[in-house]
Tab-separated table of C-alpha atoms and ligand atoms in Angstrom:
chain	number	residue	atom	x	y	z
A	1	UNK	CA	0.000	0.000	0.000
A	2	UNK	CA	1.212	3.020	-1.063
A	3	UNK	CA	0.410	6.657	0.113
A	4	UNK	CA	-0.017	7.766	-3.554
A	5	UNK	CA	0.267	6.612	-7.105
A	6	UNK	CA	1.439	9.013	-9.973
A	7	UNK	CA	0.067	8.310	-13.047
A	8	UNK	CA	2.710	9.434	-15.805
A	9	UNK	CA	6.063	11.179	-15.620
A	10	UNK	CA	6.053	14.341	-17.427
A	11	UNK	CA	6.798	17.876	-15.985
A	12	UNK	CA	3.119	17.178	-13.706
A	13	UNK	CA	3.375	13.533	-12.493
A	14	UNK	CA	7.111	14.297	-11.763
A	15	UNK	CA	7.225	17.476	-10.211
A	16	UNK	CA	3.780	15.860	-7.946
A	17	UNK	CA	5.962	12.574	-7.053
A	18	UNK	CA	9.150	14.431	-6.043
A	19	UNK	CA	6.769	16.884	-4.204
A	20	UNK	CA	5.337	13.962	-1.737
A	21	UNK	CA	8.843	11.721	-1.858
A	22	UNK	CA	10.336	14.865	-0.269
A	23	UNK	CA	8.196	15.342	2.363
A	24	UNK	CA	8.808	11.224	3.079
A	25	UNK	CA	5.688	10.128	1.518
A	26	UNK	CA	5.486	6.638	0.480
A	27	UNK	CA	5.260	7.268	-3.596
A	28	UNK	CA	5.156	4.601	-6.821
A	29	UNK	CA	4.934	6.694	-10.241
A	30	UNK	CA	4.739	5.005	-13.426
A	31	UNK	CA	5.102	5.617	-16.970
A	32	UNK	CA	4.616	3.955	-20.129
A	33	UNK	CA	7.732	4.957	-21.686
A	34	UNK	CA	11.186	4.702	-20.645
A	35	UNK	CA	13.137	8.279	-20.252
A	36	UNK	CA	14.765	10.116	-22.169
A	37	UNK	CA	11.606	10.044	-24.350
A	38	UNK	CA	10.746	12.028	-27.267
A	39	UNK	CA	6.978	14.808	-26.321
A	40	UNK	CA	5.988	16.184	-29.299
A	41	UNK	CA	6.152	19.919	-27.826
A	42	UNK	CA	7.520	23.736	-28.467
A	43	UNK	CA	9.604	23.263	-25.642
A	44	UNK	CA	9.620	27.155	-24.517
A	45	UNK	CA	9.067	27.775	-20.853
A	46	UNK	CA	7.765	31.000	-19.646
A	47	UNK	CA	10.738	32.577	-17.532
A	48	UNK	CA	7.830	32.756	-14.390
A	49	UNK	CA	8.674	29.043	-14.042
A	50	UNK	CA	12.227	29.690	-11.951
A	51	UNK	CA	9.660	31.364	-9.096
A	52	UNK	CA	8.240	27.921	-8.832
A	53	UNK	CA	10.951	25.929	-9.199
A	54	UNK	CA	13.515	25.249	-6.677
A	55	UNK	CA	16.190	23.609	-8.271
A	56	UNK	CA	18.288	25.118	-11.771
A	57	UNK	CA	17.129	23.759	-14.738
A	58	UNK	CA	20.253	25.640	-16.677
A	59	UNK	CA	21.425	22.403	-17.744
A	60	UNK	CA	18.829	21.803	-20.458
A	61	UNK	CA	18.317	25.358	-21.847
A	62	UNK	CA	19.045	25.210	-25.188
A	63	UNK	CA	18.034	28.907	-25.781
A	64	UNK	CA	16.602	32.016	-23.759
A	65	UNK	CA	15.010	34.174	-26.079
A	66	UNK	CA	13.510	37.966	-25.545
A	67	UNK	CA	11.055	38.181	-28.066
A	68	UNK	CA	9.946	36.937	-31.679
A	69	UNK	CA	9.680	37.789	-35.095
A	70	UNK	CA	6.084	37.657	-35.710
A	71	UNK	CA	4.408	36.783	-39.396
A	72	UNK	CA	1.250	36.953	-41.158
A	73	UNK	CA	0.985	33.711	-43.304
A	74	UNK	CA	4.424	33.789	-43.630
A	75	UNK	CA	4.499	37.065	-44.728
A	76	UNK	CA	4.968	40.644	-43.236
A	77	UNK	CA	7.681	39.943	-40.899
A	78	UNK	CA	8.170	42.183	-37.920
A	79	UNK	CA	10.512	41.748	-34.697
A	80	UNK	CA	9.252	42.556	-31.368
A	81	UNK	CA	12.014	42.073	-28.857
A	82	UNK	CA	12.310	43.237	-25.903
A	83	UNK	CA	15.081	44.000	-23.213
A	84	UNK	CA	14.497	41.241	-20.637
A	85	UNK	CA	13.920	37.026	-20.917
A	86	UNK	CA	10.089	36.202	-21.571
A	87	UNK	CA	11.331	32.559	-21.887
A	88	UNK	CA	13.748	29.349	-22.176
A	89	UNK	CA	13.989	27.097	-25.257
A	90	UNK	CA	14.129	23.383	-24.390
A	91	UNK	CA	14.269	20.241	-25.414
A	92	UNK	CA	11.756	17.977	-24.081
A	93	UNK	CA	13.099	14.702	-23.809
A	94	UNK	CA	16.426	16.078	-21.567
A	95	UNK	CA	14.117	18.583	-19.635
A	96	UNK	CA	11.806	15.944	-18.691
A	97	UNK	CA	14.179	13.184	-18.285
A	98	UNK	CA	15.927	16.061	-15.636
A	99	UNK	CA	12.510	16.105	-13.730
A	100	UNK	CA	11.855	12.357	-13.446
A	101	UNK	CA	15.501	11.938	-11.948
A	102	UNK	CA	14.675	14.681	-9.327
A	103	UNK	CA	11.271	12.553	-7.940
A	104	UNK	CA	13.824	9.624	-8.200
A	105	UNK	CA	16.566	11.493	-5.737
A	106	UNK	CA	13.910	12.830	-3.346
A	107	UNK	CA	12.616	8.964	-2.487
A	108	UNK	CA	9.665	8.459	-5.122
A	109	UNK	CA	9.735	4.798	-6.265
A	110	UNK	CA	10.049	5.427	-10.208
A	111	UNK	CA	8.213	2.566	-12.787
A	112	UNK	CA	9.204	2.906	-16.426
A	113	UNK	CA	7.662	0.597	-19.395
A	114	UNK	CA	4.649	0.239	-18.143
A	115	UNK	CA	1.036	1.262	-19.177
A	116	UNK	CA	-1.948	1.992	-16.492
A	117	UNK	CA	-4.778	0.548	-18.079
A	118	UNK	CA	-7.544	1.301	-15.253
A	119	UNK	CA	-8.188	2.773	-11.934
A	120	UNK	CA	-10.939	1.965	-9.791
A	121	UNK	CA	-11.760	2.917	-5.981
A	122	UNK	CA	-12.961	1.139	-2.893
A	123	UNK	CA	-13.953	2.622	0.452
A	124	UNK	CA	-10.806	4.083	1.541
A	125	UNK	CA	-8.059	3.198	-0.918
A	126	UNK	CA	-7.615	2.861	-4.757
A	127	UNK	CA	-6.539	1.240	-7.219
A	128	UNK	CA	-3.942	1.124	-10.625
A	129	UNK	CA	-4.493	-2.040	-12.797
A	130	UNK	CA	-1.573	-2.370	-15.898
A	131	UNK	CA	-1.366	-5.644	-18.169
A	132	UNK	CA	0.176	-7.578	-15.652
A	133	UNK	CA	0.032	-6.219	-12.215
A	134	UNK	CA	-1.965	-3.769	-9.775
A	135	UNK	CA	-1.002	-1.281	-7.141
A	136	UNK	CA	-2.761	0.024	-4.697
A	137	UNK	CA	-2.726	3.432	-2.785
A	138	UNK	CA	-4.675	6.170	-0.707
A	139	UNK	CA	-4.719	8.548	-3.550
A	140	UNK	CA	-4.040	8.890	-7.396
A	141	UNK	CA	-2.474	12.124	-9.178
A	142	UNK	CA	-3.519	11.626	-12.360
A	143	UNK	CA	-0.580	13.101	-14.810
A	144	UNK	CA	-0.927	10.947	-18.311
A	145	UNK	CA	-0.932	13.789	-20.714
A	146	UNK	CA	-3.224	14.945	-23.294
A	147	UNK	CA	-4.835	11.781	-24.438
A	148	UNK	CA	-4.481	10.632	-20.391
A	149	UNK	CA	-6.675	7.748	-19.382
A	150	UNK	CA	-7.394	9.242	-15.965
A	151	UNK	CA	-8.855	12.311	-17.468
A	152	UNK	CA	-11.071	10.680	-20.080
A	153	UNK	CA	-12.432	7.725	-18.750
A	154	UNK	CA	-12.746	8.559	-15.225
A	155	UNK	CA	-13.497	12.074	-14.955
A	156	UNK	CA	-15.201	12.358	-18.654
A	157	UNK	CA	-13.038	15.336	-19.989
A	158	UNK	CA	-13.754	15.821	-23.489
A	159	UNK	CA	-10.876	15.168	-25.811
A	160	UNK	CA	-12.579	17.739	-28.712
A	161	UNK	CA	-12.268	20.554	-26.265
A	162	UNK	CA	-8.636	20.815	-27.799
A	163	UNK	CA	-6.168	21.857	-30.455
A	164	UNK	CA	-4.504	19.355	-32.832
A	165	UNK	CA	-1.190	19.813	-33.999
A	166	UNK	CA	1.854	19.158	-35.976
A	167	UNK	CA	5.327	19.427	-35.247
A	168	UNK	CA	8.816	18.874	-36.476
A	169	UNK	CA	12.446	18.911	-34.990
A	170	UNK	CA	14.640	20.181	-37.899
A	171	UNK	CA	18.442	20.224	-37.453
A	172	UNK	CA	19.830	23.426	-38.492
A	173	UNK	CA	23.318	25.437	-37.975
A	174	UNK	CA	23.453	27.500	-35.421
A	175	UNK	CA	26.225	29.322	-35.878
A	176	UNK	CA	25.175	30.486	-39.314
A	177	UNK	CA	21.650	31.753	-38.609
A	178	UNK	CA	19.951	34.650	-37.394
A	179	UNK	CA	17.380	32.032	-35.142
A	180	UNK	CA	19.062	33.356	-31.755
A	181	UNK	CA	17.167	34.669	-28.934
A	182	UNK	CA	13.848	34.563	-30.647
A	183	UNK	CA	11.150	32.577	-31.459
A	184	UNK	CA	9.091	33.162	-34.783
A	185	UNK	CA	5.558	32.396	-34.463
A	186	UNK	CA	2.763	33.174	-37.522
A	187	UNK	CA	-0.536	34.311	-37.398
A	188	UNK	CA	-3.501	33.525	-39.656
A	189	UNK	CA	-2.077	30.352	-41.582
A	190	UNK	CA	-4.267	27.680	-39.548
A	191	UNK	CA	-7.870	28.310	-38.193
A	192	UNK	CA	-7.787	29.538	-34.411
A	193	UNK	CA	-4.077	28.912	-33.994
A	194	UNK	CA	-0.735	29.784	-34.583
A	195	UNK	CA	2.503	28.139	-36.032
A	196	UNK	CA	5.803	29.043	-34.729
A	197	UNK	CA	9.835	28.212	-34.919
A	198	UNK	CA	11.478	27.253	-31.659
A	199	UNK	CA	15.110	27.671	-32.006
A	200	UNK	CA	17.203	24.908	-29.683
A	201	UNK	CA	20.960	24.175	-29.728
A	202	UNK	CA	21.088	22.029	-32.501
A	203	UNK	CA	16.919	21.190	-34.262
A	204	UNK	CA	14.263	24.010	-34.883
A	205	UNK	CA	10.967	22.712	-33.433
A	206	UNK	CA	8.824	23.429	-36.007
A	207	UNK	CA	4.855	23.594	-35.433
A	208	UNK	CA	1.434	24.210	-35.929
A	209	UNK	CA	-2.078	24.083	-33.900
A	210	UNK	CA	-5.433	25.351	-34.058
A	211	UNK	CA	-8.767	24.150	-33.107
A	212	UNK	CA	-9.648	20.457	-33.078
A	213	UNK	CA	-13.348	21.575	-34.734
A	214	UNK	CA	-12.014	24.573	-36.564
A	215	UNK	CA	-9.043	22.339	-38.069
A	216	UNK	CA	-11.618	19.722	-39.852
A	217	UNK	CA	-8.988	17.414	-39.850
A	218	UNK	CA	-6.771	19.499	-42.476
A	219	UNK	CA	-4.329	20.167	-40.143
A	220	UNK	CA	-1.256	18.425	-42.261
A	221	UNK	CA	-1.993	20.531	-45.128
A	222	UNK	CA	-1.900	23.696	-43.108
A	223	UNK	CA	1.434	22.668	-41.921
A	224	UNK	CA	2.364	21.696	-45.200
A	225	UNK	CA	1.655	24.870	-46.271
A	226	UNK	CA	3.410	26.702	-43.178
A	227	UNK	CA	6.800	25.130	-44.295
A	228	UNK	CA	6.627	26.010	-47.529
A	229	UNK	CA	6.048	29.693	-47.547
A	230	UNK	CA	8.498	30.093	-44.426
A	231	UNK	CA	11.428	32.218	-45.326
A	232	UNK	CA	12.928	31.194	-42.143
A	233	UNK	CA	12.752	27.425	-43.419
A	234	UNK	CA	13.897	27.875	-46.454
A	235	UNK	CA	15.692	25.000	-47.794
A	236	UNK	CA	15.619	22.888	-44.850
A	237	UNK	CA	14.526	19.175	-45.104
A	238	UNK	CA	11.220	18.715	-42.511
A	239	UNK	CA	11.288	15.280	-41.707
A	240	UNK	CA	9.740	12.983	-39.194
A	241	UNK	CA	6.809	14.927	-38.482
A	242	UNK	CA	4.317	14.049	-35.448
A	243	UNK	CA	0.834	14.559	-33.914
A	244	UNK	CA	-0.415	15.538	-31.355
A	245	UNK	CA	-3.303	17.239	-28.839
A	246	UNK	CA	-3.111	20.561	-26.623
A	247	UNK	CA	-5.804	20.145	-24.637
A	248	UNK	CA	-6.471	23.566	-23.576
A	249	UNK	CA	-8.823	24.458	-20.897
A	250	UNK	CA	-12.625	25.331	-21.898
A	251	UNK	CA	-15.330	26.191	-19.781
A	252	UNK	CA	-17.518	24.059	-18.427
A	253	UNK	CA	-15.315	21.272	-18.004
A	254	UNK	CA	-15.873	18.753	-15.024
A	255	UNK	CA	-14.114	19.243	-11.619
A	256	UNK	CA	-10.872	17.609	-11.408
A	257	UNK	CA	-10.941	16.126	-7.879
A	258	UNK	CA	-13.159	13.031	-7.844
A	259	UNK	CA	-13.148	10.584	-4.695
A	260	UNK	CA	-9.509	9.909	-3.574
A	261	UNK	CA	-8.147	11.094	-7.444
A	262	UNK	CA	-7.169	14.125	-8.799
A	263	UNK	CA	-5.771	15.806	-12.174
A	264	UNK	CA	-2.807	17.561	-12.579
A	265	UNK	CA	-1.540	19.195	-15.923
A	266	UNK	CA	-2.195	18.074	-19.439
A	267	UNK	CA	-4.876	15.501	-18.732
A	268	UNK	CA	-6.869	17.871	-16.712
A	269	UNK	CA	-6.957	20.045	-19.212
A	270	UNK	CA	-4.874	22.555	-17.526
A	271	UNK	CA	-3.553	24.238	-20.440
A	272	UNK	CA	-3.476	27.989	-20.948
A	273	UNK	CA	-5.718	28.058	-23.687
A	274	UNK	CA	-4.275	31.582	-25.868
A	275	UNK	CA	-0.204	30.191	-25.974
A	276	UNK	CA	-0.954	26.492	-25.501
A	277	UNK	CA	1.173	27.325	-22.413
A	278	UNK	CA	0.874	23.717	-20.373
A	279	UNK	CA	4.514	22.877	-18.672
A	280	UNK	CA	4.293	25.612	-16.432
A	281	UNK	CA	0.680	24.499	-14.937
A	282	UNK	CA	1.837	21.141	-15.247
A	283	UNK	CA	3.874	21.965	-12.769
A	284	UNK	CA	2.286	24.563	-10.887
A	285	UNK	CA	-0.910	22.162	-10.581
A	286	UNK	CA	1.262	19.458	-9.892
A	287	UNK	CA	2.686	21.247	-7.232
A	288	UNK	CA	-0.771	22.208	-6.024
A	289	UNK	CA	-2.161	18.874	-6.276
A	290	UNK	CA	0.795	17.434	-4.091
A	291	UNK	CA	0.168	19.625	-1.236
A	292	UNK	CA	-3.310	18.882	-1.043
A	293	UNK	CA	-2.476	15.097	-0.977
A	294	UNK	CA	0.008	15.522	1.485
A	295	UNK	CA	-2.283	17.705	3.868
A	296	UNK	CA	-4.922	14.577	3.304
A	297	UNK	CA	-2.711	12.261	4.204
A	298	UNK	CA	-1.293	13.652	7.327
A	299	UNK	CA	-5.101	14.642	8.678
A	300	UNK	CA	-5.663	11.340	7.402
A	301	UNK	CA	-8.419	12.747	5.444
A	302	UNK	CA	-10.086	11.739	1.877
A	303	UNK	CA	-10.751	15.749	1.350
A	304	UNK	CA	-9.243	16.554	-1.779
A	305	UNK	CA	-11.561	19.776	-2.399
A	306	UNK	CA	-9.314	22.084	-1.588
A	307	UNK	CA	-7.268	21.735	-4.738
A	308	UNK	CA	-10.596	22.248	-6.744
A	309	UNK	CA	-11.112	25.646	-4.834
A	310	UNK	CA	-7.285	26.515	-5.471
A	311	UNK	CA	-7.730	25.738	-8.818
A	312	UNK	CA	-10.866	27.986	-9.378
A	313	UNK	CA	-9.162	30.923	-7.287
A	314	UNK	CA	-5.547	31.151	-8.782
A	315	UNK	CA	-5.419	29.623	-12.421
A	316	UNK	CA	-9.048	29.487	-14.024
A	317	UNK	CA	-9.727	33.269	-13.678
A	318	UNK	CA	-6.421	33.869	-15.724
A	319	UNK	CA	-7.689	30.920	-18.368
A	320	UNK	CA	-11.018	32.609	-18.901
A	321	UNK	CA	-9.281	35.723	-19.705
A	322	UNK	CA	-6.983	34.396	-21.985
A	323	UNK	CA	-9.838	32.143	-23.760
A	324	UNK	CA	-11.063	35.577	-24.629
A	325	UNK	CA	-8.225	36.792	-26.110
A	326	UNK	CA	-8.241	33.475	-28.021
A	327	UNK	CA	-11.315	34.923	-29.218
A	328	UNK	CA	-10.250	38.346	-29.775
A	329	UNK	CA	-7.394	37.369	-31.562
A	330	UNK	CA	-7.975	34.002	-33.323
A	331	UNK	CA	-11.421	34.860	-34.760
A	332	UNK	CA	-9.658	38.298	-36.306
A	333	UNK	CA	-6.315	37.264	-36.797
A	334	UNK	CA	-5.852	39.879	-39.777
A	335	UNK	CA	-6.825	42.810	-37.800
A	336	UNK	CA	-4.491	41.416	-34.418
A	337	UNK	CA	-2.152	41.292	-37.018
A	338	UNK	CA	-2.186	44.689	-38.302
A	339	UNK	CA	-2.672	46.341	-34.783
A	340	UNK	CA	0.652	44.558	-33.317
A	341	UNK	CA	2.470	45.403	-36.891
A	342	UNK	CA	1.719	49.199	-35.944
A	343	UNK	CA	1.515	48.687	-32.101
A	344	UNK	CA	4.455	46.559	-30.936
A	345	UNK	CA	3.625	48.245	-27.140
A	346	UNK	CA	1.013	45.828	-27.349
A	347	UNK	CA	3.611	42.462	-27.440
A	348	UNK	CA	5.954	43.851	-25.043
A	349	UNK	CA	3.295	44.488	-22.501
A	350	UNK	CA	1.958	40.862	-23.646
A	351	UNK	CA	5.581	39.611	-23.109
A	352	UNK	CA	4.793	40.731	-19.220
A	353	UNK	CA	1.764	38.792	-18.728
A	354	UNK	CA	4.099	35.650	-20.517
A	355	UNK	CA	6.556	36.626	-17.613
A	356	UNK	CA	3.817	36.726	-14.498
A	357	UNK	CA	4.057	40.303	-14.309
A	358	UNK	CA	1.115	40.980	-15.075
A	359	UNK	CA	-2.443	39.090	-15.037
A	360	UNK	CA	-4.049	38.063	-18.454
A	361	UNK	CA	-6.923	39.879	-17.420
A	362	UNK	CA	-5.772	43.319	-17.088
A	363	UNK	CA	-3.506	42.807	-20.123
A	364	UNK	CA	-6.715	41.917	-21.982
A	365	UNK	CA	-8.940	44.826	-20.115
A	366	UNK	CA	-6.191	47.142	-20.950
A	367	UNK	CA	-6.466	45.833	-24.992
A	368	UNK	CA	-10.071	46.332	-24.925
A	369	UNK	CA	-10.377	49.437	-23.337
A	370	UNK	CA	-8.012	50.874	-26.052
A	371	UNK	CA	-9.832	49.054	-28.931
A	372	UNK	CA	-12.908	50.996	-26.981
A	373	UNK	CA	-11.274	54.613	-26.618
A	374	UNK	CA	-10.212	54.788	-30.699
A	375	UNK	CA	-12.689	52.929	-32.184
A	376	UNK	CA	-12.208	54.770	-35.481
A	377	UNK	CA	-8.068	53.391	-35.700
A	378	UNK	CA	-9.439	49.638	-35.144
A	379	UNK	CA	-11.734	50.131	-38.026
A	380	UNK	CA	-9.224	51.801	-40.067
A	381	UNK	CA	-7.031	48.928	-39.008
A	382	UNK	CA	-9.782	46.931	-40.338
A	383	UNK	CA	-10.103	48.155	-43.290
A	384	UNK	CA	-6.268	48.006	-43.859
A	385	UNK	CA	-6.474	44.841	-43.044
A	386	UNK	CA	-9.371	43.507	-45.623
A	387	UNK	CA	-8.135	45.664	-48.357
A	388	UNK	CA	-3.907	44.891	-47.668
A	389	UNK	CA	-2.587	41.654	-49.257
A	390	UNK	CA	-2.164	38.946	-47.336
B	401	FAD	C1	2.648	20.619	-30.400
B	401	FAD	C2	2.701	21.098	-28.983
B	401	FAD	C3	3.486	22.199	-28.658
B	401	FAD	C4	3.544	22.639	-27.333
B	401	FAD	N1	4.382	23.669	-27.019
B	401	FAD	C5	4.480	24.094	-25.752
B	401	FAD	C6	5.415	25.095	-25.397
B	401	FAD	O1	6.189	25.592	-26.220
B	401	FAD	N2	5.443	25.510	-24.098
B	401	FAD	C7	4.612	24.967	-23.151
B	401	FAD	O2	4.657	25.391	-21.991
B	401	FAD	N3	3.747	23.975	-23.454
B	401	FAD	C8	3.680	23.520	-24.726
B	401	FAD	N4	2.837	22.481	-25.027
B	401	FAD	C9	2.056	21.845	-23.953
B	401	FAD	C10	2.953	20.899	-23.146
B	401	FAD	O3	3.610	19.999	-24.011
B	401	FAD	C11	2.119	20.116	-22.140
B	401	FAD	O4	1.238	21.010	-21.504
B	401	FAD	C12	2.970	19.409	-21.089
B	401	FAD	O5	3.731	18.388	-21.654
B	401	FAD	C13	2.060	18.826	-19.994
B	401	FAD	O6	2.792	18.018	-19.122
B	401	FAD	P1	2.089	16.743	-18.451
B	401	FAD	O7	3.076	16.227	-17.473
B	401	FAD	O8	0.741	17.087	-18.011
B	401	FAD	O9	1.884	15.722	-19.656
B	401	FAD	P2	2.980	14.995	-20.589
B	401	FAD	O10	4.194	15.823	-20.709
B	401	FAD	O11	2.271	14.613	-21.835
B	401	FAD	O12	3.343	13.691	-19.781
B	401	FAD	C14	2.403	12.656	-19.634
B	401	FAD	C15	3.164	11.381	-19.359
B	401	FAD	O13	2.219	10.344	-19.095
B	401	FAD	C16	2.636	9.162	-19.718
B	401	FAD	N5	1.459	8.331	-19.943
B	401	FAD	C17	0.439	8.562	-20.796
B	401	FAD	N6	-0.484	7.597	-20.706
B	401	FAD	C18	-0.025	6.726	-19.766
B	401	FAD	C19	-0.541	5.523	-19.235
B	401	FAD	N7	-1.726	5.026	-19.628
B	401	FAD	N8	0.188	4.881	-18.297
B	401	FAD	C20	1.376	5.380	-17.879
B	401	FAD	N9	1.905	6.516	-18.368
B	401	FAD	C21	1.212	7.200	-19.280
B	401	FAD	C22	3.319	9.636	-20.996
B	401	FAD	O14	4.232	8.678	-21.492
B	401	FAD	C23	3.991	10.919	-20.542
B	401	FAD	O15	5.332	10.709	-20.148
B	401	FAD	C24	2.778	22.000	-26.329
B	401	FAD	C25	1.993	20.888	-26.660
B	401	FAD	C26	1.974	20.427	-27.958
B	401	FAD	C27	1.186	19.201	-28.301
């Protein structure tokens, strides 16, 4: 019998097991894949993730980069960099592969290989079936990702509330091109979405996402079309492409606390739902979601609730408002276009929010309340921006 069960070891399920090893909780996480494994992700990490971490994760930044040269569908290219970090380039595999060796130093007993097929609770304990063997515990973190079993089959998440995506790694040379200290990231070439360029040491991560619904399944050919009209990409071989879900947060969605179990990250849909920001509140929730285990288990109490009401208090506000700006932007991606191509202020206070310096929601009442004040620029932006070619 165990005092907890982590269900998958990415940034969440890791950062959750070392969380309760540390404090000398008795902790078995397991993972269907052995480490390093390949996550089909950006990689870039908000800088606001070294006030939640307490350990340097300098070792696997491939890049820090200030800003980003923006595009509309590939075209119109205009750099908005600022004078301070809004984030660190990484590669998954070695970042995550860092974090499951941390839960393994602070005590958590560590399972590789092996796939959680089920979870089911009594009165008072629960339990994790895979193909050939079952473990038991007082409580579950659920942390299996995007298309995680916890989430879907015992809470009911919806896996359509989501974007789909594409990505590539794509070696490059460093040393001979301007990719340094930026990202690129396009507006406009897939429905609600964005693509973008992720510079690392030695492989571009090359992507696309939009809406599951919006997508209609065409997401391939948006890509396709992404990498062809990329000056940036020019003559580079994209290879080995894979895909994959962001399943951002939408409203509505069930709680994520449910007997003795609980959600953190990706498979509780606890993805920032304008960037398709998710290791940071993998980690943050995971965090979370550990402390409310631990104060369970040393009340010995089932009550899990309070990480529901933490949840609602300090990270779905901030999702709502940036699930309007997904609307603001995404369903007039033109018009964003042409008001940040006139208006860089408007990225570089963005860039702050990206940080944790300031909350989505007064970035976004701040947007609207200038949209409100000049009315007559946004349609004259409008206009522009029907009337300019693309
Ligand atoms: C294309 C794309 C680009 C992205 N870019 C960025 C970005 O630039 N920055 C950012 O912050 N976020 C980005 N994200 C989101 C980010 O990748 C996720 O939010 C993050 O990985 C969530 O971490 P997690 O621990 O919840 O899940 P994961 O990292 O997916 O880890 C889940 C783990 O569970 C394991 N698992 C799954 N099922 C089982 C099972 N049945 N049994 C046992 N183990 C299981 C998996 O093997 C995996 O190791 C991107 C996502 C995508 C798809």
């Amino acid at each position: 019998m165990h005092d907890a069960i982590v269900v998958g070891l990415g940034p969440a399920g890791s950062t959750a097991a070392r969380a309760l090893a540390s404090r000398g909780f008795k902790v078995l996480a397991i993972d269907k894949e052995k480490f390093p494994r390949y996550k089909s992700c950006g990689g870039c990490i908000s800088t606001k993730i070294e006030r939640i971490l307490d350990f340097s994760i300098s070792d696997v930044i491939e890049d820090t980069v200030s800003g980003a040269t923006f595009t509309y569908r590939a075209g119109r290219p205009v750099d908005i960099l600022s004078d301070r970090p809004v984030g660190h380039n990484v590669m998954r595999d070695r970042f995550d592969h860092l974090l499951v060796d941390k839960a393994r130093e602070a005590g958590a007993e560590v399972v590789e290989g092996v796939r959680v097929r089920g979870i089911s609770e009594d009165r008072g304990s629960v339990t994790v079936f895979s193909d050939t063997a079952s473990y038991r515990a007082k409580f579950i973190i659920g942390a299996d990702g995007s298309s995680g079993m916890v989430g879907r089959q015992h809470f009911g998440l919806n896996p359509k509330e989501a974007a789909v995506s594409i990505t590539a790694e794509v070696p490059y040379d460093r040393s001979s091109s301007g990719f340094k200290g930026k990202l690129f990231i396009d507006f406009g070439g897939v429905p609600f979405g964005y693509g973008w360029i992720f510079p690392k040491k030695d492989y571009l991560s090359v992507g696309i996402a939009g809406d599951a619904l919006k997508v209609g399944g065409r997401i391939k050919d948006y890509f396709n079309s992404f990498i062809e009209s990329h000056a940036a990409l020019k003559g580079m071989k994209v290879e080995g492409r894979t895909g994959w879900t962001v399943p951002v947060y939408y409203e509505g969605s069930a709680p994520v606390v449910k007997g003795r179990v609980l959600l953190a990250g990706d498979t509780g849909h606890l993805v920032d739902p304008f960037l398709g920001e998710g290791i940071y509140y993998a980690i943050r929730t995971a965090r979370s979601a550990a402390d409310t285990v631990a104060a369970a288990l040393s009340s010995d109490s089932a009550d899990l609730s309070p990480y529901q009401a933490w949840l609602e208090r300090e990270i779905f506000p901030e999702f709502r408002s940036a699930g309007r700006l997904s609307d603001l932007v995404y369903n007039h991606p033109r018009l964003w276009y042409s008001i940040i191509e006139k208006d860089p202020a408007i990225m570089l206070r963005y860039y702050d929010v990206i940080r944790g310096v300031e909350t989505c929601d007064s970035f976004y009442g701040w947007v609207f309340n200038k949209v409100r004040s000049k009315p007559w620029k946004v349609l004259r932006r409008w206009i522009e921006s029907r009337f300019m070619p693309a």
